[in-house]
mmCIF file of C-alpha atoms in Angstrom:
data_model
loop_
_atom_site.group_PDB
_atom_site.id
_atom_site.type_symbol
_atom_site.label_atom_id
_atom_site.label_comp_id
_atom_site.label_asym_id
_atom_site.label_seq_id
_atom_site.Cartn_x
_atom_site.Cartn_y
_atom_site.Cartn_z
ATOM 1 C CA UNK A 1 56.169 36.628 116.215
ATOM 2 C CA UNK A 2 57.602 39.846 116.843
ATOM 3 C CA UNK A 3 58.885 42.797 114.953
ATOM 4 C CA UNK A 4 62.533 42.530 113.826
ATOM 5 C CA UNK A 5 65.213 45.224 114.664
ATOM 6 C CA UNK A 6 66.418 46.534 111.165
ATOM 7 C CA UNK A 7 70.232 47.022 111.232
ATOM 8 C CA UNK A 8 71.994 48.743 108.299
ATOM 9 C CA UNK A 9 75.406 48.012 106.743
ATOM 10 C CA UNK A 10 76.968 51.195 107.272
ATOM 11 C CA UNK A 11 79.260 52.439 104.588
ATOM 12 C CA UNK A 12 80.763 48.861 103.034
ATOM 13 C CA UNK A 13 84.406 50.166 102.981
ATOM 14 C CA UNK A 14 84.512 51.340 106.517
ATOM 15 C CA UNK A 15 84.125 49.214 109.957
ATOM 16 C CA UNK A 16 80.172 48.786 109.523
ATOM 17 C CA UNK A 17 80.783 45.175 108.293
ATOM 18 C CA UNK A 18 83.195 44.552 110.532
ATOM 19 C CA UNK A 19 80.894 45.661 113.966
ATOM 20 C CA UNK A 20 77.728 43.716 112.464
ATOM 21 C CA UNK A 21 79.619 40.322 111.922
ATOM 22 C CA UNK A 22 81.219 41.113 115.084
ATOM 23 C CA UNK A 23 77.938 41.372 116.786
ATOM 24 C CA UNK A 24 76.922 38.388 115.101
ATOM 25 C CA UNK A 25 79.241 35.954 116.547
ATOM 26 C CA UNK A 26 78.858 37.510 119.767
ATOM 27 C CA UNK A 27 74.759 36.193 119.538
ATOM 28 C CA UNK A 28 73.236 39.743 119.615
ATOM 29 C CA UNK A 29 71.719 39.685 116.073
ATOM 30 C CA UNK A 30 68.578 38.013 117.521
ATOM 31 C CA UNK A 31 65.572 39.195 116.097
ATOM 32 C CA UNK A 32 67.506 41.521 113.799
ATOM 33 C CA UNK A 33 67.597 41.630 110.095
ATOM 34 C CA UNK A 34 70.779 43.398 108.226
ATOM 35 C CA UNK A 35 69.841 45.928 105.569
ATOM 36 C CA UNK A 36 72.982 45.137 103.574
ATOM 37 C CA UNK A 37 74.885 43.469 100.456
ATOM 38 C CA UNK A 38 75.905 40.160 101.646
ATOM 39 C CA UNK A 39 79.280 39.951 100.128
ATOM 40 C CA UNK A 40 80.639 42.948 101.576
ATOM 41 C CA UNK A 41 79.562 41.214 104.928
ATOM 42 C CA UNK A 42 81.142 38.099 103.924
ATOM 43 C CA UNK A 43 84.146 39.914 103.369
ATOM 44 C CA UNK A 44 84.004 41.629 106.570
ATOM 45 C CA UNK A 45 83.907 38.045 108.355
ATOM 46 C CA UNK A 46 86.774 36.994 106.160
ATOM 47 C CA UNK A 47 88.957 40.051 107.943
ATOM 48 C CA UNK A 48 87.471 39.641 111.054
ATOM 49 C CA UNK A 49 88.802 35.737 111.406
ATOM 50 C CA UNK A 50 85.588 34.475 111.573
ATOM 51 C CA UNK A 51 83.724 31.206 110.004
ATOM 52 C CA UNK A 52 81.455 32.176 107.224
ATOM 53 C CA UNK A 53 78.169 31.139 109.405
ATOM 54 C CA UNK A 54 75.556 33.384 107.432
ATOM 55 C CA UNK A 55 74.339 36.888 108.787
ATOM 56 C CA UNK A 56 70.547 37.507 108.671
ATOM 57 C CA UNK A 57 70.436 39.897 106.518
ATOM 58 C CA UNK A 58 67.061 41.399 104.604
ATOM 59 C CA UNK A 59 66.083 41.136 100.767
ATOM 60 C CA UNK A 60 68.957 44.078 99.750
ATOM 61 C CA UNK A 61 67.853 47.354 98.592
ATOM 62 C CA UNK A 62 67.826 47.312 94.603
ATOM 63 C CA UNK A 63 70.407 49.114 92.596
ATOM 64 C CA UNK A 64 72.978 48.175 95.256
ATOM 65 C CA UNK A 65 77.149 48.145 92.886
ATOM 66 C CA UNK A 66 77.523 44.735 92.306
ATOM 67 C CA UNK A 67 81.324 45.382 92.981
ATOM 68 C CA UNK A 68 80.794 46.630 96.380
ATOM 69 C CA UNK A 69 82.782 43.796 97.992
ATOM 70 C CA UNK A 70 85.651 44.868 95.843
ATOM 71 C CA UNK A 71 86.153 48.074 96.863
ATOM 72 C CA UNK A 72 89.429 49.415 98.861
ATOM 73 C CA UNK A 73 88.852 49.336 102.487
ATOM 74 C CA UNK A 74 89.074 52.863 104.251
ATOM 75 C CA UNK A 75 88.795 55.320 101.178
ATOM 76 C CA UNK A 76 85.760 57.478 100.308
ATOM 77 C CA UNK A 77 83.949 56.089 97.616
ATOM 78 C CA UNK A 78 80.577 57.566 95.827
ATOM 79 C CA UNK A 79 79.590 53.776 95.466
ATOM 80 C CA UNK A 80 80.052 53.451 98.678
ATOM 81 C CA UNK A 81 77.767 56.293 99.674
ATOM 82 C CA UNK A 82 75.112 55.494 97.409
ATOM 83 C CA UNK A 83 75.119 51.870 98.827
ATOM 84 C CA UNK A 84 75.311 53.316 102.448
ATOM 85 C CA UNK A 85 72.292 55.893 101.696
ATOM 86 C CA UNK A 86 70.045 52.722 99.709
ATOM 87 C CA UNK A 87 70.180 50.912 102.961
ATOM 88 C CA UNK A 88 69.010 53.416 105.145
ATOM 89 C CA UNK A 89 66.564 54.587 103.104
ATOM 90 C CA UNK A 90 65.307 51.371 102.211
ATOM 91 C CA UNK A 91 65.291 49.975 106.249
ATOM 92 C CA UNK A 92 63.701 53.832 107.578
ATOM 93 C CA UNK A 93 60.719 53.006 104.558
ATOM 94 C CA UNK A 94 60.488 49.552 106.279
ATOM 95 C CA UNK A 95 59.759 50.982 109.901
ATOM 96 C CA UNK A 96 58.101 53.313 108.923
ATOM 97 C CA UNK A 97 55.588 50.937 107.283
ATOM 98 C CA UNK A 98 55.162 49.252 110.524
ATOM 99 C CA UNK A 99 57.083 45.975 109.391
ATOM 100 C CA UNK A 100 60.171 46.581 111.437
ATOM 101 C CA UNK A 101 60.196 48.332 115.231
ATOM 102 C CA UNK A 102 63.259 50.146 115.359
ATOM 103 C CA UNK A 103 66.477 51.121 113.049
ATOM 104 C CA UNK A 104 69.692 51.001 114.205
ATOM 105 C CA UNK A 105 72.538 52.265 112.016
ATOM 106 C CA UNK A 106 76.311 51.419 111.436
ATOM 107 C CA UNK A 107 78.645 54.262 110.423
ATOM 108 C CA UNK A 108 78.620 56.555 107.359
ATOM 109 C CA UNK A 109 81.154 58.510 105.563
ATOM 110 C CA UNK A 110 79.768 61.977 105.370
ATOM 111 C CA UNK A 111 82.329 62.348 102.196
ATOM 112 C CA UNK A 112 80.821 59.586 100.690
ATOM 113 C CA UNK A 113 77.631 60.582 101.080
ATOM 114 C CA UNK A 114 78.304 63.851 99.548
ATOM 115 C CA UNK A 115 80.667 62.331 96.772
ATOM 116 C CA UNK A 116 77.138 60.377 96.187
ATOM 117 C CA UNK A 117 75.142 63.547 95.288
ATOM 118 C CA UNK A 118 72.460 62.890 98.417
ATOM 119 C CA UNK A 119 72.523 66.675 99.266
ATOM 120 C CA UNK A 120 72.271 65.951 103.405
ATOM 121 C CA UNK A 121 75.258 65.838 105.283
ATOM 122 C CA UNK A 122 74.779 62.799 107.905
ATOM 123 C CA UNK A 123 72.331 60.311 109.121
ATOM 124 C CA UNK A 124 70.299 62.564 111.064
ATOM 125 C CA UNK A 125 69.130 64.935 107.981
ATOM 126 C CA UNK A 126 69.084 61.855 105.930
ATOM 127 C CA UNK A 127 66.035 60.166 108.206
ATOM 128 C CA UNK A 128 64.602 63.652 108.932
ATOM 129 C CA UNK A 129 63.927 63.908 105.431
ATOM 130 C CA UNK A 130 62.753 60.377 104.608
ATOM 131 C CA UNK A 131 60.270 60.854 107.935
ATOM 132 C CA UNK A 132 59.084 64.433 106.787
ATOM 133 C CA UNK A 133 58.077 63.058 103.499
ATOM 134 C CA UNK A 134 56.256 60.096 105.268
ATOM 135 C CA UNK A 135 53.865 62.081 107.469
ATOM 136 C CA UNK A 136 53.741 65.014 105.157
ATOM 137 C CA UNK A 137 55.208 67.738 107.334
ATOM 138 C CA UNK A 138 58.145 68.693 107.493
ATOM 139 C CA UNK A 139 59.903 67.000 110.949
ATOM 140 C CA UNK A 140 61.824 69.111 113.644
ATOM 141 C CA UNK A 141 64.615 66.269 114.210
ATOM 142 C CA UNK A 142 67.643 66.679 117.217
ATOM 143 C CA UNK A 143 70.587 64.748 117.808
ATOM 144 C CA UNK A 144 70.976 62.924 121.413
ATOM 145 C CA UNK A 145 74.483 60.924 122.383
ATOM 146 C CA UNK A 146 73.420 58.935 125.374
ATOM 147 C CA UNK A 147 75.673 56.644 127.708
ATOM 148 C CA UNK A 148 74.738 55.399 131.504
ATOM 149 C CA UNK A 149 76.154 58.387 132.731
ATOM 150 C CA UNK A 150 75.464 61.299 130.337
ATOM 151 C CA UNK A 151 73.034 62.403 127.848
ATOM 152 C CA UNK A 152 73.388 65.757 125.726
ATOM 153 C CA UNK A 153 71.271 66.673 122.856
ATOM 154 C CA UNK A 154 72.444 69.297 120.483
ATOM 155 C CA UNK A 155 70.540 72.501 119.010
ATOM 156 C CA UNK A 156 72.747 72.676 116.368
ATOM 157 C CA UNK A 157 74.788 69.521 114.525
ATOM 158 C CA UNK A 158 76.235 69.218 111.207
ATOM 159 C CA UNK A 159 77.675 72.029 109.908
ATOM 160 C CA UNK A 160 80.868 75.006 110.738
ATOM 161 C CA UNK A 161 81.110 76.690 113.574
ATOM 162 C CA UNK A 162 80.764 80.304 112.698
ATOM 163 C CA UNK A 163 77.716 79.367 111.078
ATOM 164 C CA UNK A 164 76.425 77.454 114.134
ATOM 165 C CA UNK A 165 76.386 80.117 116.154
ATOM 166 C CA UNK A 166 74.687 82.193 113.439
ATOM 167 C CA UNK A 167 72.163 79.439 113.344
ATOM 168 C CA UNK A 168 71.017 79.929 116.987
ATOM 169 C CA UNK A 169 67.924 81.788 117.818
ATOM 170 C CA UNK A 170 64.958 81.602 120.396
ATOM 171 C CA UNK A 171 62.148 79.587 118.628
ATOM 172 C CA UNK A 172 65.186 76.894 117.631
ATOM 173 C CA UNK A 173 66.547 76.294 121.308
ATOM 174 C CA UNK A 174 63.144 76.298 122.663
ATOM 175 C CA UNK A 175 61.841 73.237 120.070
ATOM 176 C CA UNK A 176 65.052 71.831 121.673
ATOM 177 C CA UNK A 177 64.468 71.437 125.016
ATOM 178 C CA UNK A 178 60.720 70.809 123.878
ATOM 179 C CA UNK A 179 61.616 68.012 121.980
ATOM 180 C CA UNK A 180 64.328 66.778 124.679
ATOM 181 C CA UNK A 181 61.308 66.804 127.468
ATOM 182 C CA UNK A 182 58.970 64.442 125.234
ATOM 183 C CA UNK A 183 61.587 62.045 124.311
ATOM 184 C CA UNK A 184 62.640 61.367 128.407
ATOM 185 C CA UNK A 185 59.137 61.040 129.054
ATOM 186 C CA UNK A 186 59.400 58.519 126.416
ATOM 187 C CA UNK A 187 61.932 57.272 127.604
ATOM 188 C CA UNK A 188 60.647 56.549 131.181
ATOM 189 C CA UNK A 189 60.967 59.734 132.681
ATOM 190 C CA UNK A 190 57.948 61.670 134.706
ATOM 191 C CA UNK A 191 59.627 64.896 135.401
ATOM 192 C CA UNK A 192 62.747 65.290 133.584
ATOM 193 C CA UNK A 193 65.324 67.877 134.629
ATOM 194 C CA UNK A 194 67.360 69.376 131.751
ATOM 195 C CA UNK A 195 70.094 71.695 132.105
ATOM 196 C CA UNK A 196 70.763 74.465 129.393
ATOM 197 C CA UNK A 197 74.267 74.772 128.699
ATOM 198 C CA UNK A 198 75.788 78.344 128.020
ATOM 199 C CA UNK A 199 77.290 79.504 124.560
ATOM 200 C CA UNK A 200 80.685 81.500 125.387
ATOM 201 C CA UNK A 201 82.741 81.042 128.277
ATOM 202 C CA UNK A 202 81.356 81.221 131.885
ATOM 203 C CA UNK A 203 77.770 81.532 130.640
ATOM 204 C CA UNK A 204 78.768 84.843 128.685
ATOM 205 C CA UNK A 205 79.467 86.293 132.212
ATOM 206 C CA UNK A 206 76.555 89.084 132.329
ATOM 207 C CA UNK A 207 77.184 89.761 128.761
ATOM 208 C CA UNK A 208 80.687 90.529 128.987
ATOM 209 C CA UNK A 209 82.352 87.438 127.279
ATOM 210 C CA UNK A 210 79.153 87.559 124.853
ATOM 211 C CA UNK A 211 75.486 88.374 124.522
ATOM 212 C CA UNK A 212 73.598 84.940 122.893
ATOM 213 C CA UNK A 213 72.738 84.092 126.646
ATOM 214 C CA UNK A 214 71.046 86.698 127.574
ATOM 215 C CA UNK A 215 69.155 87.238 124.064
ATOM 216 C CA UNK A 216 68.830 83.871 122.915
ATOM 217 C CA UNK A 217 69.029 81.154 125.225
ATOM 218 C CA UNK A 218 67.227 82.628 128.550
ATOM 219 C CA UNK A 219 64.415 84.031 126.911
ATOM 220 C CA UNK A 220 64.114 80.061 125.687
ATOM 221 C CA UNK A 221 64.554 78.802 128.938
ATOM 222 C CA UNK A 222 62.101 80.667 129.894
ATOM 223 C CA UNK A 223 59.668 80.380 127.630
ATOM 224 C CA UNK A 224 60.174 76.118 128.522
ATOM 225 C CA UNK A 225 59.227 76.913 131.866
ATOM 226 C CA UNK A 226 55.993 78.628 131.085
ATOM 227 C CA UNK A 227 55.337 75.206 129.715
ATOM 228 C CA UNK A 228 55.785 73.494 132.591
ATOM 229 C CA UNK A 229 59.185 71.773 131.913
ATOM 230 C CA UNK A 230 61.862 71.669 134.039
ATOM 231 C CA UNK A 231 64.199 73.666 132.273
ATOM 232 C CA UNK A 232 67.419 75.389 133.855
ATOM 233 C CA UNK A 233 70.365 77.699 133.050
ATOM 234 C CA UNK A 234 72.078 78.913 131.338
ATOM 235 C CA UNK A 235 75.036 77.304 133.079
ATOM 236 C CA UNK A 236 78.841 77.690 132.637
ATOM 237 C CA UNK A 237 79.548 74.930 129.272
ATOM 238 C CA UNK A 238 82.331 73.941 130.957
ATOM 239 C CA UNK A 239 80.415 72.858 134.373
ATOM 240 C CA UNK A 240 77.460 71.560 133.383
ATOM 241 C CA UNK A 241 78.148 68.533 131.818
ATOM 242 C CA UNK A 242 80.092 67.082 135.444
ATOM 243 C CA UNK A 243 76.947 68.011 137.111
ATOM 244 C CA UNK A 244 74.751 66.166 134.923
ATOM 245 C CA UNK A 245 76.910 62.948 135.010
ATOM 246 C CA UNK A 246 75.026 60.260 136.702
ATOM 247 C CA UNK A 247 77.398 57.691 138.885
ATOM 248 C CA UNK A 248 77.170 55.571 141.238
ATOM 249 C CA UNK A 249 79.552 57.837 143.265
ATOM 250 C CA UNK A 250 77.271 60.936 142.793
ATOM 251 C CA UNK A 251 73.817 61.232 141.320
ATOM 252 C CA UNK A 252 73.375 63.538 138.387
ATOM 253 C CA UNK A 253 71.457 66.687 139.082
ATOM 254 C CA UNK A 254 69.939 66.479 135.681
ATOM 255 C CA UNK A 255 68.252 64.206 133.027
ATOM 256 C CA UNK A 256 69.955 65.604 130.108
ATOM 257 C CA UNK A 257 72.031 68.676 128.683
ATOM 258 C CA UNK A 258 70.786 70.938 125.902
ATOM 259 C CA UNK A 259 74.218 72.069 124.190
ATOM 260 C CA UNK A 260 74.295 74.473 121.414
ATOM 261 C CA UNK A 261 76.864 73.201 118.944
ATOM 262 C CA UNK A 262 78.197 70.083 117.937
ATOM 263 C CA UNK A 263 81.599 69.633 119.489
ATOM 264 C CA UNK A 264 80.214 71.829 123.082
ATOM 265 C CA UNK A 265 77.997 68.735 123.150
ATOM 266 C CA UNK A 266 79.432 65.411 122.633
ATOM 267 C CA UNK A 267 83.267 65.834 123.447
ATOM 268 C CA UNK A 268 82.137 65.192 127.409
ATOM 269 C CA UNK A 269 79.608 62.601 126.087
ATOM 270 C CA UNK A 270 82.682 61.055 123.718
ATOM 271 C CA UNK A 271 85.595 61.507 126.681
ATOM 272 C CA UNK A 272 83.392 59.121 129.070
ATOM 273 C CA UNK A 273 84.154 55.875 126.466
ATOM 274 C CA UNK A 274 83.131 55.832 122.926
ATOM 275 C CA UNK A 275 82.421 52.246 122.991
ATOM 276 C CA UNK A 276 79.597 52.660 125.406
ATOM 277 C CA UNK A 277 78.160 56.037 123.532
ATOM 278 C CA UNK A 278 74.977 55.737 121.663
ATOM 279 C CA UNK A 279 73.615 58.143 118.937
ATOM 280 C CA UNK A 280 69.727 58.589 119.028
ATOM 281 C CA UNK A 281 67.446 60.705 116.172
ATOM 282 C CA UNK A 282 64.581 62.600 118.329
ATOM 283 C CA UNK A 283 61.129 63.802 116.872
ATOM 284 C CA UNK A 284 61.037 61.025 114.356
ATOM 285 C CA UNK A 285 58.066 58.857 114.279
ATOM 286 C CA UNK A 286 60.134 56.077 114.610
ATOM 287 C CA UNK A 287 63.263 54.730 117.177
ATOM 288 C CA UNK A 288 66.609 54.745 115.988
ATOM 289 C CA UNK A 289 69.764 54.589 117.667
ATOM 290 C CA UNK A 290 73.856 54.318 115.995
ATOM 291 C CA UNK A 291 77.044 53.974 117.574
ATOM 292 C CA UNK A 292 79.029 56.775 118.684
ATOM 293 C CA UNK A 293 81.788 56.317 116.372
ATOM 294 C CA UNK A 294 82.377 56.842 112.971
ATOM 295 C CA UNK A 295 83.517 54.397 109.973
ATOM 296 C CA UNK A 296 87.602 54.608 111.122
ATOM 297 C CA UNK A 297 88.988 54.319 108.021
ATOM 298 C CA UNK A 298 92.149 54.134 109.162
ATOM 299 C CA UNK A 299 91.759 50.880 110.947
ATOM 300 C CA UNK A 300 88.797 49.486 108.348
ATOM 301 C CA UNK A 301 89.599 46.268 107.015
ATOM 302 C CA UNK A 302 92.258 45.113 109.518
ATOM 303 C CA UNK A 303 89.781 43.050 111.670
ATOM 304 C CA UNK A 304 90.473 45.800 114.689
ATOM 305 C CA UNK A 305 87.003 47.267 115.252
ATOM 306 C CA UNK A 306 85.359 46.798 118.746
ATOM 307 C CA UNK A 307 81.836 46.211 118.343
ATOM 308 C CA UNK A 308 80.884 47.828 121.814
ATOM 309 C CA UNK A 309 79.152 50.964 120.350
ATOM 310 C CA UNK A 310 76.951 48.992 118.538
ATOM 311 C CA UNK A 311 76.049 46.454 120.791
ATOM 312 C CA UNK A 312 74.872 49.528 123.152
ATOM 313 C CA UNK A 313 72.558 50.786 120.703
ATOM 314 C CA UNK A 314 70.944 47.634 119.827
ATOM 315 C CA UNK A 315 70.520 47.068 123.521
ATOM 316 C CA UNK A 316 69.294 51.010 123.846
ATOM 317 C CA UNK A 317 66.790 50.066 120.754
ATOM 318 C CA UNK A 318 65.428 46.841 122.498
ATOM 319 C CA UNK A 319 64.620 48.898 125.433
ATOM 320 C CA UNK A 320 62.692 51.678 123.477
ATOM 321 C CA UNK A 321 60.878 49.580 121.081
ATOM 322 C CA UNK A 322 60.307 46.152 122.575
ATOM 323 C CA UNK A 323 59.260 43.473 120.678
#
């Protein structure tokens, strides 16, 4: 008997319920196990219009609020957050103990989480942290949004944008498109071709629109290349990412796109269809892929939520971690 897929809740007041039963009735919970309180996923099938057939859902984390069910739909709750973080923490533990082959994730409030006191700002610190403490080392962890046409992994993710762009420096972009390289070789691909995408506008322009390109970012790019990867740029930001996009009209000219910040990288990735995006952790010792979306608490609770997002990333963890 194979491995199960772990699948966690996602924060139980937003449309993480919803997506999972959702996915259930649609018969693509095979060989997956929900990390979750199964009231607040009873409650989500109540919403949703569905019968009450029963999820498959793992022996719940301890110390899970017995009132969870109870709570207000779309508003950030430190319950909530605690609940949300017990899950993953509990399911990462699981894979990581070799009883589970991959983790895929529902959506998180970020304000929850903090409201909670966990101290990490999203998923992606959360399981860096969990994995660092697992192999004893600390983890250099990236963020990837893949769909069939794009991917982009980010150098920097959760946190401003002024301090972003302090962030950046040489050694950091470099374990980028280091860490991007392994993972499509993972992922299938010999020779991968990854663009570098430019800071400021037009690639800096020589320096005149800004400097990080030609201090920062080249002298990374080249330092990939002296490793033998196929790394290129640093290209226009506002280019790069229609020259990357595979389709059936016109092949992509590369693999993936290294972006520096957060919103540079995954408004193209986002603008292509949400419901087809898929969030991946890289440099874990483990697979785990998310929807693109978030827990839209404006819509939570009203039986609306399309569970497309997720459905791609259990497909994109069945395909990286087969059973």
């Amino acid at each position: 008997m194979s491995l199960p897929l772990l699948l966690t809740m996602g924060d139980p007041v937003g449309i993480g319920p919803e997506i999972i039963v959702r996915a259930h009735a649609a018969g693509a919970l095979d060989e997956v196990l929900v990390v979750g309180d199964p009231a607040v996923l009873a409650r989500a099938q109540a919403v949703c219009g569905l019968p009450p057939a029963a999820v498959p859902v793992w022996l719940p984390p301890g110390g899970l609020e017995p009132s969870l069910a109870t709570l207000p739909w779309g508003r950030v709750d430190a319950r909530a957050g605690a609940a949300a973080a017990a899950c993953i923490t509990a399911a990462t533990r699981e894979v990581l103990a070799g009883r589970a082959r991959a983790l895929v994730t529902a959506p998180i409030h970020k304000e929850a989480l903090a409201a909670a006191g966990l101290g990490v700002p999203g998923h992606t610190e959360l399981l860096q942290s969990l994995a660092s403490a697992h192999v004893g080392r600390a983890l250099p962890v990236r963020m990837m949004l893949a769909n069939d046409e794009l991917r982009v992994v980010l150098v920097t993710i959760h946190m401003a944008l002024r301090r972003a762009i302090e962030t950046l420096d040489t050694p950091g972009i470099l374990e980028t498109i280091v860490i991007t390289h392994e993972a499509l070789q993972r992922f299938g691909i010999a020779a991968p071709r990854i663009a570098v995408a430019g800071l400021n506008p037009h690639a800096g322009e020589g320096g005149l629109f800004g400097d990080e390109e030609i201090r920062l970012i080249t002298p990374a790019i080249e330092a990939a290349c002296a490793r033998g990867i196929d790394a290129r740029g640093p290209f226009a930001p506002d280019t790069v990412f229609m020259r990357a996009r595979d389709s059936a009209a016109r092949p992509g000219e590369f693999d993936a796109v290294v972006a520096m910040t957060h919103d540079h990288g995954l408004i193209p990735v986002k603008y292509l269809g949400v419901e087809q995006g898929v969030n991946l952790t890289l440099g874990l010792p483990l697979v785990r892929t998310s929807p693109d979306h978030g827990t839209a608490f404006d819509i939570a609770g009203r039986g609306l939520a399309d569970p497309a997002s997720l459905l791609a990333a259990l497909r994109m963890a069945r395909r990286l971690a087969p059973g």
